[in-house]
Amino acid sequence: MTEIAREFGVRDQHIAKACDGSDIARPRAGYWQKVEHGKAVPRLELRNDRFAAGDIIAIDASGWSICRS
């Protein structure tokens, strides 16, 4: 999320809040650091019960919106 936030000029907490508010599954805090250092981490299924494959979640500094296909 840090890389995505940097690319789009928003804070990583904003991306996390948008994901949580839109019920978008995401790895728990520290997941990628553990993977990077070779530690075993449980791999949970990231489910998508709410959105179609063509739906777009638009996130910017003012908030987020869902564009249905």
GROMACS .gro file of N, CA, C and O in nm:
model
  276
    1MET      N    1   0.080  -0.118   0.000
    1MET     CA    2   0.000   0.000   0.000
    1MET      C    3   0.085   0.125   0.000
    1MET      O    4   0.044   0.227  -0.056
    2THR      N    5   0.202   0.117   0.060
    2THR     CA    6   0.292   0.231   0.062
    2THR      C    7   0.332   0.271  -0.080
    2THR      O    8   0.332   0.389  -0.114
    3GLU      N    9   0.365   0.172  -0.161
    3GLU     CA   10   0.404   0.201  -0.299
    3GLU      C   11   0.288   0.258  -0.380
    3GLU      O   12   0.305   0.351  -0.458
    4ILE      N   13   0.169   0.203  -0.361
    4ILE     CA   14   0.051   0.253  -0.432
    4ILE      C   15   0.023   0.396  -0.389
    4ILE      O   16  -0.002   0.484  -0.472
    5ALA      N   17   0.029   0.422  -0.259
    5ALA     CA   18   0.003   0.556  -0.207
    5ALA      C   19   0.104   0.656  -0.264
    5ALA      O   20   0.067   0.766  -0.306
    6ARG      N   21   0.230   0.619  -0.266
    6ARG     CA   22   0.335   0.707  -0.319
    6ARG      C   23   0.310   0.736  -0.467
    6ARG      O   24   0.322   0.850  -0.512
    7GLU      N   25   0.271   0.634  -0.542
    7GLU     CA   26   0.247   0.651  -0.685
    7GLU      C   27   0.133   0.749  -0.712
    7GLU      O   28   0.139   0.826  -0.807
    8PHE      N   29   0.030   0.747  -0.626
    8PHE     CA   30  -0.087   0.831  -0.650
    8PHE      C   31  -0.093   0.955  -0.563
    8PHE      O   32  -0.190   1.031  -0.567
    9GLY      N   33   0.010   0.978  -0.483
    9GLY     CA   34   0.018   1.100  -0.405
    9GLY      C   35  -0.079   1.109  -0.288
    9GLY      O   36  -0.125   1.217  -0.255
   10VAL      N   37  -0.109   0.994  -0.228
   10VAL     CA   38  -0.195   0.991  -0.109
   10VAL      C   39  -0.121   0.915   0.001
   10VAL      O   40  -0.018   0.853  -0.023
   11ARG      N   41  -0.174   0.920   0.123
   11ARG     CA   42  -0.112   0.849   0.234
   11ARG      C   43  -0.153   0.702   0.233
   11ARG      O   44  -0.263   0.667   0.191
   12ASP      N   45  -0.063   0.614   0.280
   12ASP     CA   46  -0.095   0.471   0.283
   12ASP      C   47  -0.213   0.442   0.374
   12ASP      O   48  -0.292   0.352   0.348
   13GLN      N   49  -0.231   0.521   0.480
   13GLN     CA   50  -0.346   0.503   0.568
   13GLN      C   51  -0.476   0.531   0.492
   13GLN      O   52  -0.579   0.471   0.520
   14HIS      N   53  -0.469   0.622   0.396
   14HIS     CA   54  -0.586   0.654   0.315
   14HIS      C   55  -0.626   0.533   0.229
   14HIS      O   56  -0.743   0.500   0.217
   15ILE      N   57  -0.526   0.467   0.171
   15ILE     CA   58  -0.552   0.347   0.092
   15ILE      C   59  -0.611   0.238   0.181
   15ILE      O   60  -0.709   0.173   0.145
   16ALA      N   61  -0.553   0.218   0.299
   16ALA     CA   62  -0.603   0.116   0.391
   16ALA      C   63  -0.747   0.145   0.433
   16ALA      O   64  -0.832   0.056   0.436
   17LYS      N   65  -0.776   0.270   0.464
   17LYS     CA   66  -0.911   0.308   0.505
   17LYS      C   67  -1.011   0.288   0.391
   17LYS      O   68  -1.123   0.242   0.413
   18ALA      N   69  -0.969   0.320   0.269
   18ALA     CA   70  -1.055   0.300   0.153
   18ALA      C   71  -1.083   0.151   0.133
   18ALA      O   72  -1.196   0.111   0.105
   19CYS      N   73  -0.981   0.068   0.148
   19CYS     CA   74  -1.000  -0.077   0.134
   19CYS      C   75  -1.095  -0.129   0.242
   19CYS      O   76  -1.187  -0.205   0.212
   20ASP      N   77  -1.073  -0.087   0.364
   20ASP     CA   78  -1.159  -0.132   0.474
   20ASP      C   79  -1.302  -0.083   0.455
   20ASP      O   80  -1.398  -0.158   0.475
   21GLY      N   81  -1.319   0.042   0.415
   21GLY     CA   82  -1.452   0.098   0.396
   21GLY      C   83  -1.527   0.036   0.281
   21GLY      O   84  -1.650   0.033   0.280
   22SER      N   85  -1.454  -0.015   0.182
   22SER     CA   86  -1.516  -0.078   0.066
   22SER      C   87  -1.516  -0.230   0.076
   22SER      O   88  -1.548  -0.299  -0.019
   23ASP      N   89  -1.475  -0.281   0.192
   23ASP     CA   90  -1.469  -0.426   0.217
   23ASP      C   91  -1.380  -0.498   0.116
   23ASP      O   92  -1.411  -0.603   0.064
   24ILE      N   93  -1.264  -0.436   0.087
   24ILE     CA   94  -1.165  -0.496  -0.001
   24ILE      C   95  -1.061  -0.565   0.086
   24ILE      O   96  -0.999  -0.503   0.172
   25ALA      N   97  -1.043  -0.695   0.066
   25ALA     CA   98  -0.949  -0.772   0.146
   25ALA      C   99  -0.806  -0.723   0.122
   25ALA      O  100  -0.770  -0.684   0.011
   26ARG      N  101  -0.726  -0.723   0.229
   26ARG     CA  102  -0.585  -0.685   0.217
   26ARG      C  103  -0.505  -0.760   0.323
   26ARG      O  104  -0.560  -0.803   0.424
   27PRO      N  105  -0.376  -0.780   0.298
   27PRO     CA  106  -0.293  -0.849   0.397
   27PRO      C  107  -0.284  -0.771   0.528
   27PRO      O  108  -0.291  -0.647   0.528
   28ARG      N  109  -0.267  -0.841   0.636
   28ARG     CA  110  -0.254  -0.778   0.767
   28ARG      C  111  -0.121  -0.703   0.777
   28ARG      O  112  -0.027  -0.729   0.702
   29ALA      N  113  -0.116  -0.610   0.871
   29ALA     CA  114   0.006  -0.532   0.894
   29ALA      C  115   0.125  -0.625   0.917
   29ALA      O  116   0.115  -0.723   0.989
   30GLY      N  117   0.238  -0.593   0.856
   30GLY     CA  118   0.360  -0.670   0.874
   30GLY      C  119   0.374  -0.789   0.781
   30GLY      O  120   0.480  -0.853   0.777
   31TYR      N  121   0.271  -0.821   0.704
   31TYR     CA  122   0.274  -0.939   0.617
   31TYR      C  123   0.392  -0.934   0.520
   31TYR      O  124   0.470  -1.028   0.511
   32TRP      N  125   0.406  -0.824   0.447
   32TRP     CA  126   0.510  -0.817   0.344
   32TRP      C  127   0.651  -0.812   0.402
   32TRP      O  128   0.745  -0.864   0.341
   33GLN      N  129   0.667  -0.753   0.520
   33GLN     CA  130   0.799  -0.754   0.585
   33GLN      C  131   0.839  -0.897   0.623
   33GLN      O  132   0.955  -0.935   0.606
   34LYS      N  133   0.743  -0.974   0.673
   34LYS     CA  134   0.772  -1.113   0.707
   34LYS      C  135   0.808  -1.193   0.583
   34LYS      O  136   0.903  -1.272   0.585
   35VAL      N  137   0.733  -1.175   0.475
   35VAL     CA  138   0.763  -1.245   0.350
   35VAL      C  139   0.902  -1.208   0.301
   35VAL      O  140   0.981  -1.294   0.261
   36GLU      N  141   0.935  -1.079   0.306
   36GLU     CA  142   1.065  -1.031   0.260
   36GLU      C  143   1.181  -1.094   0.337
   36GLU      O  144   1.287  -1.118   0.281
   37HIS      N  145   1.159  -1.123   0.464
   37HIS     CA  146   1.265  -1.181   0.547
   37HIS      C  147   1.255  -1.333   0.559
   37HIS      O  148   1.320  -1.393   0.643
   38GLY      N  149   1.173  -1.394   0.473
   38GLY     CA  150   1.167  -1.540   0.466
   38GLY      C  151   1.093  -1.607   0.579
   38GLY      O  152   1.107  -1.728   0.598
   39LYS      N  153   1.016  -1.533   0.656
   39LYS     CA  154   0.940  -1.594   0.765
   39LYS      C  155   0.812  -1.657   0.711
   39LYS      O  156   0.755  -1.611   0.612
   40ALA      N  157   0.768  -1.762   0.778
   40ALA     CA  158   0.645  -1.828   0.737
   40ALA      C  159   0.525  -1.743   0.781
   40ALA      O  160   0.516  -1.700   0.895
   41VAL      N  161   0.437  -1.718   0.687
   41VAL     CA  162   0.316  -1.643   0.718
   41VAL      C  163   0.197  -1.720   0.660
   41VAL      O  164   0.205  -1.773   0.550
   42PRO      N  165   0.090  -1.726   0.737
   42PRO     CA  166  -0.028  -1.795   0.683
   42PRO      C  167  -0.084  -1.719   0.563
   42PRO      O  168  -0.089  -1.596   0.564
   43ARG      N  169  -0.119  -1.791   0.463
   43ARG     CA  170  -0.172  -1.729   0.341
   43ARG      C  171  -0.323  -1.747   0.340
   43ARG      O  172  -0.373  -1.854   0.314
   44LEU      N  173  -0.393  -1.637   0.369
   44LEU     CA  174  -0.537  -1.641   0.374
   44LEU      C  175  -0.595  -1.609   0.237
   44LEU      O  176  -0.538  -1.531   0.161
   45GLU      N  177  -0.709  -1.670   0.207
   45GLU     CA  178  -0.776  -1.643   0.081
   45GLU      C  179  -0.834  -1.502   0.084
   45GLU      O  180  -0.902  -1.464   0.180
   46LEU      N  181  -0.804  -1.423  -0.017
   46LEU     CA  182  -0.861  -1.289  -0.029
   46LEU      C  183  -0.987  -1.303  -0.114
   46LEU      O  184  -0.981  -1.331  -0.232
   47ARG      N  185  -1.102  -1.287  -0.050
   47ARG     CA  186  -1.229  -1.310  -0.117
   47ARG      C  187  -1.283  -1.181  -0.178
   47ARG      O  188  -1.253  -1.073  -0.132
   48ASN      N  189  -1.364  -1.199  -0.281
   48ASN     CA  190  -1.426  -1.086  -0.348
   48ASN      C  191  -1.575  -1.115  -0.366
   48ASN      O  192  -1.618  -1.158  -0.472
   49ASP      N  193  -1.652  -1.095  -0.261
   49ASP     CA  194  -1.795  -1.121  -0.268
   49ASP      C  195  -1.875  -0.997  -0.306
   49ASP      O  196  -1.993  -1.007  -0.338
   50ARG      N  197  -1.815  -0.882  -0.303
   50ARG     CA  198  -1.889  -0.757  -0.319
   50ARG      C  199  -1.876  -0.693  -0.457
   50ARG      O  200  -1.965  -0.622  -0.501
   51PHE      N  201  -1.766  -0.718  -0.527
   51PHE     CA  202  -1.739  -0.648  -0.651
   51PHE      C  203  -1.728  -0.742  -0.769
   51PHE      O  204  -1.680  -0.854  -0.757
   52ALA      N  205  -1.769  -0.692  -0.886
   52ALA     CA  206  -1.751  -0.766  -1.011
   52ALA      C  207  -1.609  -0.739  -1.061
   52ALA      O  208  -1.544  -0.641  -1.021
   53ALA      N  209  -1.563  -0.824  -1.151
   53ALA     CA  210  -1.426  -0.809  -1.202
   53ALA      C  211  -1.404  -0.675  -1.270
   53ALA      O  212  -1.294  -0.620  -1.267
   54GLY      N  213  -1.507  -0.617  -1.330
   54GLY     CA  214  -1.493  -0.491  -1.402
   54GLY      C  215  -1.512  -0.367  -1.317
   54GLY      O  216  -1.496  -0.255  -1.366
   55ASP      N  217  -1.548  -0.382  -1.189
   55ASP     CA  218  -1.568  -0.267  -1.102
   55ASP      C  219  -1.434  -0.199  -1.075
   55ASP      O  220  -1.332  -0.264  -1.059
   56ILE      N  221  -1.437  -0.067  -1.070
   56ILE     CA  222  -1.317   0.011  -1.043
   56ILE      C  223  -1.339   0.091  -0.916
   56ILE      O  224  -1.439   0.161  -0.902
   57ILE      N  225  -1.245   0.081  -0.822
   57ILE     CA  226  -1.248   0.160  -0.700
   57ILE      C  227  -1.152   0.276  -0.722
   57ILE      O  228  -1.032   0.257  -0.737
   58ALA      N  229  -1.207   0.397  -0.729
   58ALA     CA  230  -1.126   0.517  -0.751
   58ALA      C  231  -1.093   0.579  -0.616
   58ALA      O  232  -1.183   0.607  -0.537
   59ILE      N  233  -0.964   0.599  -0.589
   59ILE     CA  234  -0.918   0.653  -0.462
   59ILE      C  235  -0.836   0.778  -0.490
   59ILE      O  236  -0.745   0.776  -0.574
   60ASP      N  237  -0.869   0.888  -0.421
   60ASP     CA  238  -0.789   1.009  -0.431
   60ASP      C  239  -0.783   1.075  -0.294
   60ASP      O  240  -0.835   1.021  -0.197
   61ALA      N  241  -0.722   1.191  -0.286
   61ALA     CA  242  -0.702   1.257  -0.158
   61ALA      C  243  -0.834   1.293  -0.089
   61ALA      O  244  -0.839   1.308   0.032
   62SER      N  245  -0.942   1.307  -0.165
   62SER     CA  246  -1.070   1.347  -0.105
   62SER      C  247  -1.157   1.229  -0.064
   62SER      O  248  -1.258   1.247   0.003
   63GLY      N  249  -1.122   1.108  -0.105
   63GLY     CA  250  -1.201   0.990  -0.068
   63GLY      C  251  -1.196   0.885  -0.175
   63GLY      O  252  -1.099   0.875  -0.249
   64TRP      N  253  -1.303   0.804  -0.187
   64TRP     CA  254  -1.307   0.699  -0.286
   64TRP      C  255  -1.448   0.683  -0.339
   64TRP      O  256  -1.544   0.727  -0.280
   65SER      N  257  -1.457   0.618  -0.456
   65SER     CA  258  -1.587   0.591  -0.516
   65SER      C  259  -1.577   0.461  -0.594
   65SER      O  260  -1.469   0.418  -0.631
   66ILE      N  261  -1.692   0.399  -0.615
   66ILE     CA  262  -1.699   0.273  -0.689
   66ILE      C  263  -1.764   0.300  -0.823
   66ILE      O  264  -1.873   0.356  -0.831
   67CYS      N  265  -1.696   0.262  -0.931
   67CYS     CA  266  -1.751   0.275  -1.066
   67CYS      C  267  -1.787   0.136  -1.113
   67CYS      O  268  -1.700   0.052  -1.135
   68ARG      N  269  -1.916   0.110  -1.124
   68ARG     CA  270  -1.965  -0.022  -1.165
   68ARG      C  271  -1.957  -0.035  -1.317
   68ARG      O  272  -1.986   0.058  -1.390
   69SER      N  273  -1.921  -0.155  -1.361
   69SER     CA  274  -1.913  -0.179  -1.507
   69SER      C  275  -2.046  -0.223  -1.563
   69SER      O  276  -2.137  -0.257  -1.497
   0.00000   0.00000   0.00000
